[in-house]
mmCIF file of C-alpha atoms in Angstrom:
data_model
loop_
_atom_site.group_PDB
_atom_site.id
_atom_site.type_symbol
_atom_site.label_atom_id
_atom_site.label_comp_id
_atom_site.label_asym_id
_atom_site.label_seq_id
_atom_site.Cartn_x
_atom_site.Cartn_y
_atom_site.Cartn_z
ATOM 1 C CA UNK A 1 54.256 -28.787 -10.055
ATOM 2 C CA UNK A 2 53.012 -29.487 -13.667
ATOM 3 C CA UNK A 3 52.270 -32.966 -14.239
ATOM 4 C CA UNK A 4 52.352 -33.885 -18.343
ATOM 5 C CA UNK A 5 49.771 -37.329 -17.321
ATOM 6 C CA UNK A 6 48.179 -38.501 -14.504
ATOM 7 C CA UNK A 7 48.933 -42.407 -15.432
ATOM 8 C CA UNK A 8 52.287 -44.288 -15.688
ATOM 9 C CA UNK A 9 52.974 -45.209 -18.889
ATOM 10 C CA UNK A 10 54.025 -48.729 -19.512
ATOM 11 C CA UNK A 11 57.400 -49.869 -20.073
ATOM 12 C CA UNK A 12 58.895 -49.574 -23.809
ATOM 13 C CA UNK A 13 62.138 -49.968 -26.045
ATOM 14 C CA UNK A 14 61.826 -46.428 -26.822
ATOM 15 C CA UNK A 15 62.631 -44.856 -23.638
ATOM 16 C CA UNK A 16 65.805 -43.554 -23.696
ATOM 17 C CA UNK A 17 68.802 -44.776 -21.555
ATOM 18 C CA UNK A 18 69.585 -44.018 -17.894
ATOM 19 C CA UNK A 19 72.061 -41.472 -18.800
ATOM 20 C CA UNK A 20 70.187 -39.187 -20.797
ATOM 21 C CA UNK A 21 67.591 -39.041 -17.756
ATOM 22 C CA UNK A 22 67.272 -35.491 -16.111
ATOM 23 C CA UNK A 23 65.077 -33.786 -13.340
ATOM 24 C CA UNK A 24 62.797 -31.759 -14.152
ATOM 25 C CA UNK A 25 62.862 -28.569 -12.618
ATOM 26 C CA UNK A 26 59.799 -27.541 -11.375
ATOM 27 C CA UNK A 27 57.459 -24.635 -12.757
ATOM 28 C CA UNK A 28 57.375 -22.112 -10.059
ATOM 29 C CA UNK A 29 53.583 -20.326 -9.604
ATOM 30 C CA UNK A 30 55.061 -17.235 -9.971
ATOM 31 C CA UNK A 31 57.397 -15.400 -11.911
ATOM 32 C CA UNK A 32 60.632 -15.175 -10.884
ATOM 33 C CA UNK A 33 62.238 -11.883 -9.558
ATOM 34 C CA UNK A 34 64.103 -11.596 -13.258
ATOM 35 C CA UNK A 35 60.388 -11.733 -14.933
ATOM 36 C CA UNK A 36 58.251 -10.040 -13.096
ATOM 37 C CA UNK A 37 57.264 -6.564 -14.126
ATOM 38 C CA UNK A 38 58.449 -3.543 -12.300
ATOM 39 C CA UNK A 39 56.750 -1.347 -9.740
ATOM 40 C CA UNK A 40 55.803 1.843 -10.842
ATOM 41 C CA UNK A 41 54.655 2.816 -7.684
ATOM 42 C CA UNK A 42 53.156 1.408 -4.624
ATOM 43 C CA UNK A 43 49.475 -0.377 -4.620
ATOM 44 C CA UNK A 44 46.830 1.515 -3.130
ATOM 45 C CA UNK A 45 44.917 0.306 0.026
ATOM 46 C CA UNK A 46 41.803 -1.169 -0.425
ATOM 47 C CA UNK A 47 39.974 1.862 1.815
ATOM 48 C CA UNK A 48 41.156 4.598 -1.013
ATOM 49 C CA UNK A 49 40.011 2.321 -3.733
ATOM 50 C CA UNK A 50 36.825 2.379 -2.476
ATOM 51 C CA UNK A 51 36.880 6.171 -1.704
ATOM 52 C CA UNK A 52 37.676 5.997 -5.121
ATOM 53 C CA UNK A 53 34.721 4.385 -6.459
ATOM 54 C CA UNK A 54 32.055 6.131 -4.061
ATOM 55 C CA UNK A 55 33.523 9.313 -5.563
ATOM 56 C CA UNK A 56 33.035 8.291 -8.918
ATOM 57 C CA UNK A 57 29.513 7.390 -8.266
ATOM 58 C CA UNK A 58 27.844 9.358 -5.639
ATOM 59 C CA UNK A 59 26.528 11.580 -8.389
ATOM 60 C CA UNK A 60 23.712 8.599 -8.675
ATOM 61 C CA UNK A 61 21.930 9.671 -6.007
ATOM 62 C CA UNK A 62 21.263 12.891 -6.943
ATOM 63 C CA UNK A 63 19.413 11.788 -10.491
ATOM 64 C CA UNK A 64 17.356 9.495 -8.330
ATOM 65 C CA UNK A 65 16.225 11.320 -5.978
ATOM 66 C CA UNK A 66 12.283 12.214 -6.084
ATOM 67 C CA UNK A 67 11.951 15.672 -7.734
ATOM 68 C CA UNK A 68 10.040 17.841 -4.513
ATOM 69 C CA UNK A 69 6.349 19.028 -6.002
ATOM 70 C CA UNK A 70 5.311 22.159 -4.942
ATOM 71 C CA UNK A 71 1.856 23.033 -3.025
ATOM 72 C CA UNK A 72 -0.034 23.876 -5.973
ATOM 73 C CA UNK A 73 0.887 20.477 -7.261
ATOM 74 C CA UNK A 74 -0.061 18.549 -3.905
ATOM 75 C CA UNK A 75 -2.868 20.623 -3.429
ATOM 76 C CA UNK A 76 -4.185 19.652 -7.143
ATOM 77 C CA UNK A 77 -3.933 16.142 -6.040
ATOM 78 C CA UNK A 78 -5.647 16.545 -2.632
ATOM 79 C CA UNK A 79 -8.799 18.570 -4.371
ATOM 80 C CA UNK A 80 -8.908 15.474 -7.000
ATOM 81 C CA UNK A 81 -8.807 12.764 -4.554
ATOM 82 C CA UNK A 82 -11.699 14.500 -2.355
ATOM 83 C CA UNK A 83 -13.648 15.777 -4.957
ATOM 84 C CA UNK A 84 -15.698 11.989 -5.369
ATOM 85 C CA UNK A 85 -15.896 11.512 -1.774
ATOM 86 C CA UNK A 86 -19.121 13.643 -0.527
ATOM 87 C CA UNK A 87 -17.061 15.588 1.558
ATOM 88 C CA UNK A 88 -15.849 12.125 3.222
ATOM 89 C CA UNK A 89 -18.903 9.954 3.829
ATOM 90 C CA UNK A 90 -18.111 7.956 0.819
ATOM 91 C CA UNK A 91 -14.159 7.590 1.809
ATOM 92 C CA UNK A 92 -13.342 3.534 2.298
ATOM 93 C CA UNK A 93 -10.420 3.041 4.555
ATOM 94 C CA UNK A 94 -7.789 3.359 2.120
ATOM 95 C CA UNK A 95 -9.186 6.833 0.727
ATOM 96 C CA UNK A 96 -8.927 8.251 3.890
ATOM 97 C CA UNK A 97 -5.018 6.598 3.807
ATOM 98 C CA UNK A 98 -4.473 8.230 1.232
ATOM 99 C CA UNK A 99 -6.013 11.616 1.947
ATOM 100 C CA UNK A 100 -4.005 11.390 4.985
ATOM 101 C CA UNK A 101 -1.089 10.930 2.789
ATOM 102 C CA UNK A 102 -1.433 13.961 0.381
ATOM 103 C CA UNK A 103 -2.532 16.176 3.168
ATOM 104 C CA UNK A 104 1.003 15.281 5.426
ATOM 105 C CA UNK A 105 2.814 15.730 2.066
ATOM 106 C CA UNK A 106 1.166 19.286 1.950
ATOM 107 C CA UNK A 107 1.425 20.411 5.660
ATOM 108 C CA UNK A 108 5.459 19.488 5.232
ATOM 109 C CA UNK A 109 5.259 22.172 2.738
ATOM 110 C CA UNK A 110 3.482 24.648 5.224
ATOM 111 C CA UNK A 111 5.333 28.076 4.877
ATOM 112 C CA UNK A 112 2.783 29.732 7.378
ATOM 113 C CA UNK A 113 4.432 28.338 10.745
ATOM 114 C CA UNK A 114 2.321 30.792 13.205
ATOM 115 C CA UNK A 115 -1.624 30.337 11.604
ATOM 116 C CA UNK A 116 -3.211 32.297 14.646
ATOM 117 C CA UNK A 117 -1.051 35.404 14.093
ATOM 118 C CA UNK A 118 -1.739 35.523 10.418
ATOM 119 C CA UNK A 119 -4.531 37.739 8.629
ATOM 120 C CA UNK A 120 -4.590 34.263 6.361
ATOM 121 C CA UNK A 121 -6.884 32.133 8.629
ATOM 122 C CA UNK A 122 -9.769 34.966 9.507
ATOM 123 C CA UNK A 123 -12.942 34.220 7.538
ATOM 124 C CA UNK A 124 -15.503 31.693 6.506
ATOM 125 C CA UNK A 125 -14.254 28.213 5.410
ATOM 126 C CA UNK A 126 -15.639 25.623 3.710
ATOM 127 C CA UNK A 127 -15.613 21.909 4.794
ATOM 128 C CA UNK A 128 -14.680 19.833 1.871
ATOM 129 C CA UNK A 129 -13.331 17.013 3.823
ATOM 130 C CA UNK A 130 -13.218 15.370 7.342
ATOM 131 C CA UNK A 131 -13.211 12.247 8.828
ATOM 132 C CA UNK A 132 -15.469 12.891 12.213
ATOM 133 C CA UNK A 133 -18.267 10.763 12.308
ATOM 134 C CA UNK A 134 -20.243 13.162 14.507
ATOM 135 C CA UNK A 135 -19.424 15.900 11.581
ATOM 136 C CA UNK A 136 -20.772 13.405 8.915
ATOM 137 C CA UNK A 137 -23.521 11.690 10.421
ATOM 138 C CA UNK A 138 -22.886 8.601 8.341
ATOM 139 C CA UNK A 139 -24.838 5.954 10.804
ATOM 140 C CA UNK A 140 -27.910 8.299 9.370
ATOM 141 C CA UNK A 141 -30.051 7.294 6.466
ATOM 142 C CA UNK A 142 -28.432 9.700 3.793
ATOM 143 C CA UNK A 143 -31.492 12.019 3.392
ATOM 144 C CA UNK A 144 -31.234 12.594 7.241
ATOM 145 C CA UNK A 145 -27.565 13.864 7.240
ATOM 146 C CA UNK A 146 -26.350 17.395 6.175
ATOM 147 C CA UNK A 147 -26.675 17.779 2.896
ATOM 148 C CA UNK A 148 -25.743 21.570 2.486
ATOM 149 C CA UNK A 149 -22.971 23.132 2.769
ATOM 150 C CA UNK A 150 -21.151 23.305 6.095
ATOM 151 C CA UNK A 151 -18.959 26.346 7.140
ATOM 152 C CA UNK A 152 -16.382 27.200 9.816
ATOM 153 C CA UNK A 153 -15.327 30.955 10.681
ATOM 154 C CA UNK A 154 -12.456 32.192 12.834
ATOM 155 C CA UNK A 155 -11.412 35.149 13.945
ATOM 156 C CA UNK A 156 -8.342 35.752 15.344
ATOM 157 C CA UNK A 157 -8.308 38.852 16.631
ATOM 158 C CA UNK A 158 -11.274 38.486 19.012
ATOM 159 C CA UNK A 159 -10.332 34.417 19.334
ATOM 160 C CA UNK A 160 -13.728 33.316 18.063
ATOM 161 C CA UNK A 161 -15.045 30.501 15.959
ATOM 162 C CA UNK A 162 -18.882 29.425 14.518
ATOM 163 C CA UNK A 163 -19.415 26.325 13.153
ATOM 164 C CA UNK A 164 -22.168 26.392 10.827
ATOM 165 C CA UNK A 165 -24.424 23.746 8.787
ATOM 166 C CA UNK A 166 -26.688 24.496 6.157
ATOM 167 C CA UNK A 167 -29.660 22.059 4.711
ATOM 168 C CA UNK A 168 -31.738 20.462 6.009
ATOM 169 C CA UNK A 169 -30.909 21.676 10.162
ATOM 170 C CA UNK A 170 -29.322 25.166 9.807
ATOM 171 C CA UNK A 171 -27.815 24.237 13.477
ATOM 172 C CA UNK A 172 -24.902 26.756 14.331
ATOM 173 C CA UNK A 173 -22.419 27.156 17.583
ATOM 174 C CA UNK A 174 -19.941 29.401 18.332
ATOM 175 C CA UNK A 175 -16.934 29.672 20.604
ATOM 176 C CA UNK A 176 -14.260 31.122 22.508
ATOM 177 C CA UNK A 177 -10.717 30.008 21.592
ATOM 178 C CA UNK A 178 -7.637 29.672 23.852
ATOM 179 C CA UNK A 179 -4.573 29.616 22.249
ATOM 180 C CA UNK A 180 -1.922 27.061 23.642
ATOM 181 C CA UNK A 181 0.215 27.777 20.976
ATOM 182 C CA UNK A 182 0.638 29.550 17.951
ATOM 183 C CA UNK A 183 -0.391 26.584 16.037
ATOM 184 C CA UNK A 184 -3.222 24.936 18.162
ATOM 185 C CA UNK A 185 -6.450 26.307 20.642
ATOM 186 C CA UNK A 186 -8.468 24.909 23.082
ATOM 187 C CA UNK A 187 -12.384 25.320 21.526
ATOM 188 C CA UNK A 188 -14.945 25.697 24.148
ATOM 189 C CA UNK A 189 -18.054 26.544 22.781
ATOM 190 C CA UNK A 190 -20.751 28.720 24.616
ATOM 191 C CA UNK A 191 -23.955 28.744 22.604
ATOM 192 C CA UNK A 192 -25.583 26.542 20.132
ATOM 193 C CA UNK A 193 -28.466 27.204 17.565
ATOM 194 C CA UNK A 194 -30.851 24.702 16.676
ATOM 195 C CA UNK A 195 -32.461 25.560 13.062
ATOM 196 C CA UNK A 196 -30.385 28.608 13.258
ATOM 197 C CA UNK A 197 -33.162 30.335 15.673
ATOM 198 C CA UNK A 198 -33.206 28.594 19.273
ATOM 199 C CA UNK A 199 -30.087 29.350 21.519
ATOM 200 C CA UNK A 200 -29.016 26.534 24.050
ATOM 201 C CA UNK A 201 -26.247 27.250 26.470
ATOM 202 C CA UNK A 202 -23.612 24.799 25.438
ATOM 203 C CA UNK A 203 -22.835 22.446 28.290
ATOM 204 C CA UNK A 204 -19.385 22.380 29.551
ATOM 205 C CA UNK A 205 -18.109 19.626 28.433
ATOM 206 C CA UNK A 206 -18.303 21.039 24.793
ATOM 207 C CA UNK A 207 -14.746 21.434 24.709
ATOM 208 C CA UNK A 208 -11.956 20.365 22.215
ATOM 209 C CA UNK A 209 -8.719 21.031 21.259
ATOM 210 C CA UNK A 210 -8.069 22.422 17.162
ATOM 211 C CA UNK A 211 -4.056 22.366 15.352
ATOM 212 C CA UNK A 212 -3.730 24.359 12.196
ATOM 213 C CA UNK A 213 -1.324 22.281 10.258
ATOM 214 C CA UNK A 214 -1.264 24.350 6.965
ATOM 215 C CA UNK A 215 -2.713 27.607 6.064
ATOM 216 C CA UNK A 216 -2.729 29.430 2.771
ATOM 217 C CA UNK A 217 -4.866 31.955 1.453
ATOM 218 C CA UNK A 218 -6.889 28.871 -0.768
ATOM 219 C CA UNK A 219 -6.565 25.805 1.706
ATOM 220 C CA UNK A 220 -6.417 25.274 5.498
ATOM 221 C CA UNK A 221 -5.684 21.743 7.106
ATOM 222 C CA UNK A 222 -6.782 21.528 10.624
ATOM 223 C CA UNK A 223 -6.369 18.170 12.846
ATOM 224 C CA UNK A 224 -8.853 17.884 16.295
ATOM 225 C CA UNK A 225 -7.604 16.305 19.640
ATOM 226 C CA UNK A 226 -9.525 13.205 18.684
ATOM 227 C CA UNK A 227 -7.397 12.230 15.404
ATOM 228 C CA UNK A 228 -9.942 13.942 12.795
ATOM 229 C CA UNK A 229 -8.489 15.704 10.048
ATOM 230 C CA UNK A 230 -10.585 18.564 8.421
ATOM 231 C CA UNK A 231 -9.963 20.239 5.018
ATOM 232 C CA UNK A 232 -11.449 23.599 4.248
ATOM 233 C CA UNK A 233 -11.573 26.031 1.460
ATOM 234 C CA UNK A 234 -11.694 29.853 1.936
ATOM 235 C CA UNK A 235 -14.954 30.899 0.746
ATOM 236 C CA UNK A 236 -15.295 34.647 2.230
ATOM 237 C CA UNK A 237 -12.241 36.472 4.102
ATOM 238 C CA UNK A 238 -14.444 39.201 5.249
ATOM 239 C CA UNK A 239 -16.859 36.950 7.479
ATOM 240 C CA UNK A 240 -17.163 38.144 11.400
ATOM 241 C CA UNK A 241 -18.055 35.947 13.571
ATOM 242 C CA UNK A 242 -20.667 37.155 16.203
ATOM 243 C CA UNK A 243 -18.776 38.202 19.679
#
């Protein structure tokens, strides 16, 4: 009801006589049935409003969404973010975090879903990156680690493998691999090569497990049973390894 003060107002020769006192009727919140507009149809729910809405804006989305890059792009990245890091002895924590990163990025891009039955992975390889300690050496004065190049060659076909360092030790070893999959051997390596000239009988507990997680004819991921990730280059596709 709408109230014209909120105070009585005192009494006064003005006010007009008893008779010409009336009610008030009182203002009703809403219109009456005479007023209020017509229908033109019925309301919609409240569900296909919002169906509604979500349809007028679930093209969003799409424009947000994080354009895909394609390998060449990831695999720009990965060479850039190596290139500094002496082949991984110089990686801090959060290189190797982000090496990780790039190189997941990359194998959820990997077209070659079978590595040991493709011509792709036979050859020498390059070690540009890896996080195994025992690889790097890094509890080694720097002048005592390998400094050359280091190598890895497999051969499918006669399931073979030769790891290979060059300056200053030359050491090689070779082995025999067992596939478990089409993705992923068990290494167990038979001979070893100190200075590239005296052959040792590998002991037989030189054994290890070895997943290719992408392969293309440039770049090869691998990841060992302990955690270690290893990133090679092709260098030559013709290399045999010695049966």
């Amino acid at each position: 009801m709408a109230l014209a003060s909120s105070h009585l107002a005192p009494p006064s020769a003005s006010l007009p006589a008893p008779r010409s006192l009336h009610l008030v009727r009182p203002q009703l919140p809403f219109p009456s049935s005479s007023s209020r507009p017509r229908k033109t149809g019925a309301a919609a729910p409240p569900e296909a409003a919002s169906l509604r809405w979500r349809a007028g804006v679930s093209f969003f989305p799409s424009f947000l969404k994080k354009k895909a890059r394609s390998p060449e792009e990831i695999k720009e990245e990965l060479l850039e973010a190596i290139a500094p890091l002496d082949r991984g002895a110089d990686a801090t924590p959060d290189d190797q975090e982000r090496i990780d990163q790039i190189a997941r990025e990359l194998e959820a891009v990997n077209t070659v879903k079978e590595p040991f039955k493709s011509d792709l992975i036979n050859g020498k390889w390059e070690l540009i990156y890896t996080t195994s300690r025992s690889i790097l050496q890094v509890q080694r004065p720097k002048f005592l680690r390998p400094n050359g190049e280091i190598y890895q060659a497999i051969n499918a076909d006669t399931l073979r493998a030769q790891n290979m360092e060059t300056w200053p030790y030359f050491n090689q070893v070779t082995a025999n691999l067992v596939p478990l999959n089409a993705r992923r051997v068990n290494v167990q390596f038979d001979t070893f090569k100190i200075f590239g000239l005296i052959p040792i009988k590998a002991p037989g507990r030189g054994r290890g497990e070895l997943e290719i997680t992408y392969l293309d004819e440039e770049i090869r991921i691998s990841r060992g049973d302990k955690g270690n990730l290893f990133i090679l280059k092709m260098v030559d596709p013709s290399y045999r390894v010695p049966v």
